[in-house]
mmCIF file of C-alpha atoms in Angstrom:
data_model
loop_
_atom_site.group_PDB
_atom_site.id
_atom_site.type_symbol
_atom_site.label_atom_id
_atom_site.label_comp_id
_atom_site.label_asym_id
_atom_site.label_seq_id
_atom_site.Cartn_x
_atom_site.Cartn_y
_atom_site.Cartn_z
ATOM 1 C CA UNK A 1 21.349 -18.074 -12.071
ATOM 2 C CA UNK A 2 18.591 -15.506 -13.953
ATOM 3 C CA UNK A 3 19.123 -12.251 -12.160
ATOM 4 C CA UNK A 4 15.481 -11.205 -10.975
ATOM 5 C CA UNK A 5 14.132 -7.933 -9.762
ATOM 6 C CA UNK A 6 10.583 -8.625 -7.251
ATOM 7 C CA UNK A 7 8.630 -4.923 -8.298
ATOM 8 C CA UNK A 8 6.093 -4.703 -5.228
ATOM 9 C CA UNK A 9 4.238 -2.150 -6.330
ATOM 10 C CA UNK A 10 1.380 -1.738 -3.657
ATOM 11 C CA UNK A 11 -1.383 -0.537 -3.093
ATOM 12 C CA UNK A 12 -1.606 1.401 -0.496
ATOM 13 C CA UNK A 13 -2.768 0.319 2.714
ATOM 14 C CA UNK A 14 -1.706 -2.885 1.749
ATOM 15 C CA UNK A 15 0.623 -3.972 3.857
ATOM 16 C CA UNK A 16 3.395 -2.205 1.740
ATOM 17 C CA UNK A 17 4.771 -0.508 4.692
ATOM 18 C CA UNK A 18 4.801 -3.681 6.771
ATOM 19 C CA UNK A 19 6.422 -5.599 3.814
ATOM 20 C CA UNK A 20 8.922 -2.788 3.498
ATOM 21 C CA UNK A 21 9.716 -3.132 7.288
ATOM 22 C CA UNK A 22 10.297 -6.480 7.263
ATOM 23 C CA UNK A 23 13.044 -6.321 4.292
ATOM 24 C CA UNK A 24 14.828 -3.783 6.021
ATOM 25 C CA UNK A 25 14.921 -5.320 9.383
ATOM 26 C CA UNK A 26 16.456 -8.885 7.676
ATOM 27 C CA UNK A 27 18.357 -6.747 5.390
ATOM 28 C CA UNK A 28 21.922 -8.519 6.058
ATOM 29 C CA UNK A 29 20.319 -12.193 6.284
ATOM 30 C CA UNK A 30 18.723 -11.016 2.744
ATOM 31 C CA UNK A 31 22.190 -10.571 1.279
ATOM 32 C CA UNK A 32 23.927 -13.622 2.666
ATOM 33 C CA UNK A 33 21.409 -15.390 0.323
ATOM 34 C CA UNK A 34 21.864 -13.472 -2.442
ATOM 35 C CA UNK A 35 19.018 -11.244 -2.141
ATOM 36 C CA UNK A 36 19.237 -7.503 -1.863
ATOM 37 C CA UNK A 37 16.584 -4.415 -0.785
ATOM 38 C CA UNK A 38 18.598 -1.715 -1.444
ATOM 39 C CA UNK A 39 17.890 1.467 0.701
ATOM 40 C CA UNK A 40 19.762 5.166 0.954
ATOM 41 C CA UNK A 41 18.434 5.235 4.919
ATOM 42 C CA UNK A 42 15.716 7.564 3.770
ATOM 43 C CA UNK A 43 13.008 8.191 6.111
ATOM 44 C CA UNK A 44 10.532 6.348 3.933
ATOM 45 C CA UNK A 45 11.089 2.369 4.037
ATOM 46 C CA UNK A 46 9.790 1.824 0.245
ATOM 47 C CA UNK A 47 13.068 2.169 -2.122
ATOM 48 C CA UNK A 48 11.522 2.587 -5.375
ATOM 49 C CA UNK A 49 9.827 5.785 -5.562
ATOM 50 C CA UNK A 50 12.012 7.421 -8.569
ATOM 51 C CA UNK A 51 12.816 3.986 -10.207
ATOM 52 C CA UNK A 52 11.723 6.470 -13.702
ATOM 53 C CA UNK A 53 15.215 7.952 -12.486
ATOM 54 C CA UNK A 54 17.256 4.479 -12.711
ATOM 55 C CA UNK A 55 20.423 4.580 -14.987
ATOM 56 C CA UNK A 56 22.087 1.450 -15.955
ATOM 57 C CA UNK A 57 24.571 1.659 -13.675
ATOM 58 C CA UNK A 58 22.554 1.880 -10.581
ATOM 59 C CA UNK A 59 20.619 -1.673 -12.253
ATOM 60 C CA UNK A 60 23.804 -3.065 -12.456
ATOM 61 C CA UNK A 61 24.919 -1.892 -8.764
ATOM 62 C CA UNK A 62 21.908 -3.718 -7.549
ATOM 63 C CA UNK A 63 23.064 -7.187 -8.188
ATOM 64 C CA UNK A 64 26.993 -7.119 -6.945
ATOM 65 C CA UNK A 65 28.555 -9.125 -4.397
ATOM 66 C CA UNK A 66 26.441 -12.443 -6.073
ATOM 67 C CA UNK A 67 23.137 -10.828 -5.713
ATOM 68 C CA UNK A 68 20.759 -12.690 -7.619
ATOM 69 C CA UNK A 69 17.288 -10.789 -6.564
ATOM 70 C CA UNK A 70 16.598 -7.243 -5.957
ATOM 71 C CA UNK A 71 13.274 -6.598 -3.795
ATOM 72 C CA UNK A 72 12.082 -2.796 -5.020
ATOM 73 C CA UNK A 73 8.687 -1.590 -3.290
ATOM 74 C CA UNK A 74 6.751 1.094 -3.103
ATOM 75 C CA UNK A 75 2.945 1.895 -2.919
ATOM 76 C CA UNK A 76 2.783 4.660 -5.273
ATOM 77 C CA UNK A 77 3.543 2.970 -8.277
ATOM 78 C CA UNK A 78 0.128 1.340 -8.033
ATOM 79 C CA UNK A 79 -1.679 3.603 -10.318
ATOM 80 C CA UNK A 80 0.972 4.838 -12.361
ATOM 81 C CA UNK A 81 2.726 2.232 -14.633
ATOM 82 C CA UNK A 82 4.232 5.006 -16.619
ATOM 83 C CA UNK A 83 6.875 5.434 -14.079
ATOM 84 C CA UNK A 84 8.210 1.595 -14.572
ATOM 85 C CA UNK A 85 8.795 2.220 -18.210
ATOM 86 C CA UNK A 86 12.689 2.871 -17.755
ATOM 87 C CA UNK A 87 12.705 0.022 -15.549
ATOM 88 C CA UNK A 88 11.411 -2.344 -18.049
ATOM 89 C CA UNK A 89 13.589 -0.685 -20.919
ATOM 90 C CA UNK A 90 16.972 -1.446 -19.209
ATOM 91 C CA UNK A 91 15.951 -4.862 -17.835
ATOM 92 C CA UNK A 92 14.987 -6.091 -20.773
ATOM 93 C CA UNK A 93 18.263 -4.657 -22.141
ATOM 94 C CA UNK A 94 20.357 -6.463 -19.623
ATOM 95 C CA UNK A 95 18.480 -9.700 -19.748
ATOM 96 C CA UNK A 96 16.641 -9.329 -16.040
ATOM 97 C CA UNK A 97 13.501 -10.651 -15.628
ATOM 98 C CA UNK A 98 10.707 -8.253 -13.714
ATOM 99 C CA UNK A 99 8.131 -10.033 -10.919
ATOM 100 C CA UNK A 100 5.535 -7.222 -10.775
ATOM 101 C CA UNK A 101 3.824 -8.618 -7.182
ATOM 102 C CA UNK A 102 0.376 -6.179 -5.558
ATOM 103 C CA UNK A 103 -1.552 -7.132 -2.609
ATOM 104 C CA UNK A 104 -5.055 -6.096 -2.129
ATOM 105 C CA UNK A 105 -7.076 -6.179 0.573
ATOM 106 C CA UNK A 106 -11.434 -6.029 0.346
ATOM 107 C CA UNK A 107 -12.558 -2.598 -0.696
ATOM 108 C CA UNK A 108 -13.922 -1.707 2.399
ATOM 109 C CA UNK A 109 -10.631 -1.891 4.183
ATOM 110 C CA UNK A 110 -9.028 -0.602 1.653
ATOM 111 C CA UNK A 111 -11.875 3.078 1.963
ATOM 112 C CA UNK A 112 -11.192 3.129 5.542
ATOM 113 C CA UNK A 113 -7.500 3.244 5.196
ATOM 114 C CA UNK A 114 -8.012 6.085 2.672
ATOM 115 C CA UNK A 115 -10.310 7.868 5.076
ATOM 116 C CA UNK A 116 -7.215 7.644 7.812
ATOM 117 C CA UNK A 117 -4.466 8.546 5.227
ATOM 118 C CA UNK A 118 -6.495 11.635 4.017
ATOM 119 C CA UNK A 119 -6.674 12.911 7.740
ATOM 120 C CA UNK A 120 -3.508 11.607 8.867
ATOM 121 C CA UNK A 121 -1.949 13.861 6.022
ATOM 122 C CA UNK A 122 -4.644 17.102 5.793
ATOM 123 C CA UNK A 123 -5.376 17.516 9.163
ATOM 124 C CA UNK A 124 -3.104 20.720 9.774
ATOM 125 C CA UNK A 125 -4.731 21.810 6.751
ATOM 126 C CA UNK A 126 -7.820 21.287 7.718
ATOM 127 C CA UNK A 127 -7.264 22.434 10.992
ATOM 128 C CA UNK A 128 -6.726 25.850 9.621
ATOM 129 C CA UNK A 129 -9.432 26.206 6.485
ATOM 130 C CA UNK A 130 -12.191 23.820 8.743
ATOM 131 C CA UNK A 131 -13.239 22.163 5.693
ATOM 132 C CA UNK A 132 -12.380 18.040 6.703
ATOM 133 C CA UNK A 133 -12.491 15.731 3.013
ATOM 134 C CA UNK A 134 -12.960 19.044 1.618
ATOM 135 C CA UNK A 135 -16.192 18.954 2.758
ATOM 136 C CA UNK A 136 -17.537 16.002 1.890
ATOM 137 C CA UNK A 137 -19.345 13.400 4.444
ATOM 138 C CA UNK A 138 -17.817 9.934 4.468
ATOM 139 C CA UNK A 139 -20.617 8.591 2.122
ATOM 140 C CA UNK A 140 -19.426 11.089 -0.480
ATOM 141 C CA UNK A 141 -15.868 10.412 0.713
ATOM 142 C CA UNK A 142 -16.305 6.735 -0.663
ATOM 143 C CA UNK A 143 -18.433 7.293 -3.820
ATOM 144 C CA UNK A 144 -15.260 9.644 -5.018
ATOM 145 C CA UNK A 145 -12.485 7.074 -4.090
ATOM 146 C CA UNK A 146 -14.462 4.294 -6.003
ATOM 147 C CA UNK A 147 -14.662 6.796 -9.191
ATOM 148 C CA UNK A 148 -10.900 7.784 -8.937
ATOM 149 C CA UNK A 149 -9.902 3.824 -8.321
ATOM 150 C CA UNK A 150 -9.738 1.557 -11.648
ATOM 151 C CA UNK A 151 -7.051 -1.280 -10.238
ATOM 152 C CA UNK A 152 -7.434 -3.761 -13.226
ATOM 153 C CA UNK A 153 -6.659 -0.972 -15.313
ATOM 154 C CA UNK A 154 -3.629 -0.411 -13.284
ATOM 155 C CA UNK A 155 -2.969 -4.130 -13.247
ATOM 156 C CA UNK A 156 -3.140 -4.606 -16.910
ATOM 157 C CA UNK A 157 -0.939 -1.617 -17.780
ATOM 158 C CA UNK A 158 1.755 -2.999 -15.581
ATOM 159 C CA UNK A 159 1.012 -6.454 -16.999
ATOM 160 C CA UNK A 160 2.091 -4.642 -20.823
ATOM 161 C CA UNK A 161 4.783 -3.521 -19.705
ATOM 162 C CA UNK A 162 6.078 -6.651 -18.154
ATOM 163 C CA UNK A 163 4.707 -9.855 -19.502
ATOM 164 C CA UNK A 164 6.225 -12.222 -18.285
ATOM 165 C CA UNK A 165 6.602 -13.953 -15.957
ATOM 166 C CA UNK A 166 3.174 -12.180 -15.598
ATOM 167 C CA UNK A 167 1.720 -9.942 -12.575
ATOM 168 C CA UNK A 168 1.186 -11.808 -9.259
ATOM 169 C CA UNK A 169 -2.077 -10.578 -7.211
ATOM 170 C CA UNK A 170 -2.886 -11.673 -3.639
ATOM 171 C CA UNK A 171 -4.057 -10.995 -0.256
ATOM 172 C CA UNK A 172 -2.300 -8.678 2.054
ATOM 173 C CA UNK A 173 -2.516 -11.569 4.070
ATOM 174 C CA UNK A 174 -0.529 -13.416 1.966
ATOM 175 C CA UNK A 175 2.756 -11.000 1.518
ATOM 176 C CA UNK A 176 4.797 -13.671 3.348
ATOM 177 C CA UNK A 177 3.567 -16.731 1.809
ATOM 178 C CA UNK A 178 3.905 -14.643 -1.414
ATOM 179 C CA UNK A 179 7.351 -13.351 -0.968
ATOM 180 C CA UNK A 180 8.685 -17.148 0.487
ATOM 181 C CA UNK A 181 7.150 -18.152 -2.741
ATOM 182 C CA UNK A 182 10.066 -15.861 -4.327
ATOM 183 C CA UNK A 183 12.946 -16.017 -2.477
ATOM 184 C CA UNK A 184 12.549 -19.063 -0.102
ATOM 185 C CA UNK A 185 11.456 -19.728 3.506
ATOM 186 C CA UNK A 186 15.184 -18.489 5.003
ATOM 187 C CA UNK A 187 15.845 -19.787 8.393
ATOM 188 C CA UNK A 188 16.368 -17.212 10.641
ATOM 189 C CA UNK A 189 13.987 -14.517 8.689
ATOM 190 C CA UNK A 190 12.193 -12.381 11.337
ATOM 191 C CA UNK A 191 8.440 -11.290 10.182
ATOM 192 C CA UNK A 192 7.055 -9.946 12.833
ATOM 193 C CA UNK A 193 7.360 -5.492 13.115
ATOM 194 C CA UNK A 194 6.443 -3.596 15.847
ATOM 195 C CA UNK A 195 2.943 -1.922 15.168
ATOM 196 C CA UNK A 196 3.848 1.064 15.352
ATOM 197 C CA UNK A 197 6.357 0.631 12.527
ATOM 198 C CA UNK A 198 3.558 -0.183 9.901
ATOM 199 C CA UNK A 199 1.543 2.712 9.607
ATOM 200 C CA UNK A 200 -1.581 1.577 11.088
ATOM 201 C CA UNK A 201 -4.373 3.376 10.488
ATOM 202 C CA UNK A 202 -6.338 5.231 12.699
ATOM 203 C CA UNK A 203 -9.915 4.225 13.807
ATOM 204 C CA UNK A 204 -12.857 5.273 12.010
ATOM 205 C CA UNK A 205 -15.072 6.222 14.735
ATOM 206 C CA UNK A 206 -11.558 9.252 15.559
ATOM 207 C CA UNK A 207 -11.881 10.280 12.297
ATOM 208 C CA UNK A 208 -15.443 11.131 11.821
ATOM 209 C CA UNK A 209 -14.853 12.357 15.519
ATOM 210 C CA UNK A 210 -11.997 14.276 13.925
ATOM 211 C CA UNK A 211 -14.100 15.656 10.972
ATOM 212 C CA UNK A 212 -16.468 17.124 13.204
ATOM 213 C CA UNK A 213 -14.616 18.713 15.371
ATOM 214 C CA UNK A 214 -12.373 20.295 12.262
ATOM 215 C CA UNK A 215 -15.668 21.541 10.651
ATOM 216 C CA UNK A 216 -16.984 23.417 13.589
ATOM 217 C CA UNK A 217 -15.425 26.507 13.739
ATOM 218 C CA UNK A 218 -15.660 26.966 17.815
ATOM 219 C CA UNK A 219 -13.804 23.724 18.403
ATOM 220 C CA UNK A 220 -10.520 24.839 20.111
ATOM 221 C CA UNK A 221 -6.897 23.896 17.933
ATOM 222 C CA UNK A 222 -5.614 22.869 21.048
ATOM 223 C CA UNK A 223 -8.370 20.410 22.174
ATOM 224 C CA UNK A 224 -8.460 19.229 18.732
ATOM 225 C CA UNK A 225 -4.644 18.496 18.015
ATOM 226 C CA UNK A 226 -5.261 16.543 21.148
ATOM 227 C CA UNK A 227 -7.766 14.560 20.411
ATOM 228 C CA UNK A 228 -5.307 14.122 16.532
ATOM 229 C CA UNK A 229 -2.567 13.165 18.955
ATOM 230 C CA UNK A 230 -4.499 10.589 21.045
ATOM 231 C CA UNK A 231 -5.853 8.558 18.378
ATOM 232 C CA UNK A 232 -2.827 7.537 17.206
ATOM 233 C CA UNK A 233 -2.417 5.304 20.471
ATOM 234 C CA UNK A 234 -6.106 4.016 20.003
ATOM 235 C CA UNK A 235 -4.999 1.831 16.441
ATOM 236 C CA UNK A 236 -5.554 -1.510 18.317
ATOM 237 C CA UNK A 237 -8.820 -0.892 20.290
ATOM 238 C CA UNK A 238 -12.103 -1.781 18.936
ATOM 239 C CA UNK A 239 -13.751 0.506 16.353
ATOM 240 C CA UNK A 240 -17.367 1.449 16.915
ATOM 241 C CA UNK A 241 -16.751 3.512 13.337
ATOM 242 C CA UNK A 242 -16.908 0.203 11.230
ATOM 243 C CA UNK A 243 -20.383 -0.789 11.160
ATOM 244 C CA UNK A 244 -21.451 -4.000 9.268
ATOM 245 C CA UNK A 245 -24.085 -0.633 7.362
ATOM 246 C CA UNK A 246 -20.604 0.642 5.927
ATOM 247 C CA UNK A 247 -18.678 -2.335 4.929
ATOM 248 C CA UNK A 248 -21.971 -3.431 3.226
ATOM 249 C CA UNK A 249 -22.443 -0.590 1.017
ATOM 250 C CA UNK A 250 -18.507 0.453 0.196
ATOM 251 C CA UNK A 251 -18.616 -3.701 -0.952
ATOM 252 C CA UNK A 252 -21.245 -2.596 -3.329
ATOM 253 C CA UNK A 253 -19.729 0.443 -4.948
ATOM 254 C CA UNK A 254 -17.191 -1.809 -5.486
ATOM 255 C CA UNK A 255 -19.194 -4.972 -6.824
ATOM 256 C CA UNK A 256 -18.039 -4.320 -10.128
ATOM 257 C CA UNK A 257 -14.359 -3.976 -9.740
ATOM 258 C CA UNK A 258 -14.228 -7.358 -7.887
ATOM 259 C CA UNK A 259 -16.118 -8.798 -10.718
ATOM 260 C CA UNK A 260 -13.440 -7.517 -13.172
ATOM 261 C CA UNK A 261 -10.493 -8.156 -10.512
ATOM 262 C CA UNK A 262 -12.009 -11.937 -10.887
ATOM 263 C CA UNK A 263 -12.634 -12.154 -14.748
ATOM 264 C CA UNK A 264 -8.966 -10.951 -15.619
ATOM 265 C CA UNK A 265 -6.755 -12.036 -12.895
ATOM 266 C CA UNK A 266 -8.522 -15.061 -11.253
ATOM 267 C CA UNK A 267 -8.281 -13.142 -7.788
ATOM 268 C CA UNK A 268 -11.152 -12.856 -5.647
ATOM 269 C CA UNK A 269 -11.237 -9.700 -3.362
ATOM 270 C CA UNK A 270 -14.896 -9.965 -2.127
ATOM 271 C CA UNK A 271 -15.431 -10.559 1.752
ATOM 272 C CA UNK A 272 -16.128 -14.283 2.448
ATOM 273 C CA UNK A 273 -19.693 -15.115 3.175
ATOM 274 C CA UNK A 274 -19.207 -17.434 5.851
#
C-alpha cells in the first residue's frame, strides 16, 4: 500500500482546531486502521508546527506498526509554504506521496474570527497601552487583513511544492466529508467535540464592546478583565455585532480573491444568494 501523509494546512479559523480535536480524541481507532496523528501531548492539538525541523528518521517513525497514513495539521502553515520544503524533500526521497488539504470558510467569517483572535491574544496588551487593533476601528481592521491575505498565492505555492496528487480546497463544512474521502468512513469514529474544545470565537458585538472599553483610559482593569472573562461563555448566543451592513462590505473587499479562488481552483467561497 502507497504510504501517504494528509498535510492539513489550515487556515485559521477554519475548523483546524476542531479537525485537530477530533484526530486526537479517535487517536487509537485511527491506528487500528492504519492511520496515525502523531502528537508529543503538547498543549496545542495541531502536530505540525516545526515540520521544517523533520529528519528522516522521525518520517520514517511516522509510519511503523503498518501505518499507512499520517494526518499532520496545523493552521500556520497556511501562508508560509516555505516551511513544507523539507517535508516535500524527504518524501519525495522516500517515495511518500503528500495530500496538501485547506478549508476555507466565506471571508466575512473568516474577518470576524481574526477580529476575536487579535483580542483573544492582545488583550493584556492592550489592556495596559489602551490602544485595541492598534488603534484602528473595525472598518480599518478589515481593509488591513484583506491587504495582508493573498490565499491563492498561498495555495499555488503549496501546489509547487507538491503536485501531485494536487491541493484539495473545501468548505470548513466539509472537513469530515473531506477527511472520510481520505481515510474512509470508520465505524466507530466519534466527530462530535465539546465546544469549548474548538476555539470558538468570541462574539463581535464583545469585542467592539471590548475595544471600547480598552481605549478609554477611565475604564477600570478589573471591570474590564471581567467583561474579557464573561464573553468567553457568551460564544453560542446570538450576535447583534454581525450585521447583514458588515458581512456585505468585508464580501466586497474580498470580491476579487473569490474570483481568483474560483478561476484557479474551481472552489467557490462566496456566500450563497439564496
Amino acid at each position: 500500500m502507497t504510504r501517504r501523509i494528509l498535510l492539513h494546512i489550515g487556515s485559521p479559523k477554519c475548523g483546524s482546531t476542531y479537525l485537530q480535536q477530533v484526530m486526537l480524541k479517535n487517536d487509537r481507532l485511527l491506528a487500528a486502521n492504519g492511520v496515525r496523528y502523531p502528537h508529543d501531548g503538547s498543549r496545542h492539538p495541531g502536530n505540525a508546527a516545526e515540520i521544517d525541523k523533520l529528519t528522516a528518521a522521525q518520517l520514517e517513525g511516522f509510519f511503523k506498526d503498518d501505518t499507512h497514513t499520517v494526518i499532520l495539521s496545523h493552521e500556520d502553515l497556511f501562508a508560509v509554504a516555505g516551511r513544507g520544503k523539507t517535508l516535500a524533500d524527504l518524501a519525495g526521497q522516500a517515495g511518500i506521496e503528500v495530500q496538501v488539504l485547506a478549508f476555507l470558510r466565506p471571508f466575512s467569517e473568516f474577518i470576524f474570527g481574526d477580529y476575536s483572535q487579535f483580542m483573544k491574544q492582545h488583550f493584556d496588551v492592550w489592556l495596559k497601552n489602551r490602544k485595541p487593533y492598534g488603534g484602528r476601528g473595525f472598518e480599518q481592521f478589515a481593509v488591513d487583513r484583506c491587504r495582508n491575505l493573498s490565499p491563492v498565492g498561498y495555495f499555488k505555492a503549496w501546489n509547487r511544492l507538491f503536485p501531485e496528487p494536487g491541493l484539495i480546497l473545501a468548505s470548513h463544512r466539509d472537513i469530515r466529508k473531506v477527511i472520510e474521502a481520505q481515510i474512509g468512513a470508520l465505524e466507530g469514529m466519534v466527530w462530535e467535540v465539546p465546544r469549548d474544545s474548538t476555539n470558538p470565537s468570541l462574539r463581535m458585538e464583545d469585542c467592539d464592546r471590548l475595544a471600547a472599553g480598552l481605549a478609554d483610559p477611565d475604564a477600570p482593569a478589573g471591570a474590564l478583565r471581567e467583561a474579557f472573562r464573561q464573553a468567553f461563555t457568551l460564544t453560542g448566543e446570538p450576535d447583534a455585532g454581525k450585521t447583514a451592513e458588515r458581512r456585505a462590505w468585508i464580501e466586497a473587499l474580498f470580491a476579487r480573491q473569490n474570483e481568483e479562488l474560483l478561476k484557479e481552483f474551481g472552489f467557490d467561497n462566496r456566500i450563497p444568494t439564496s
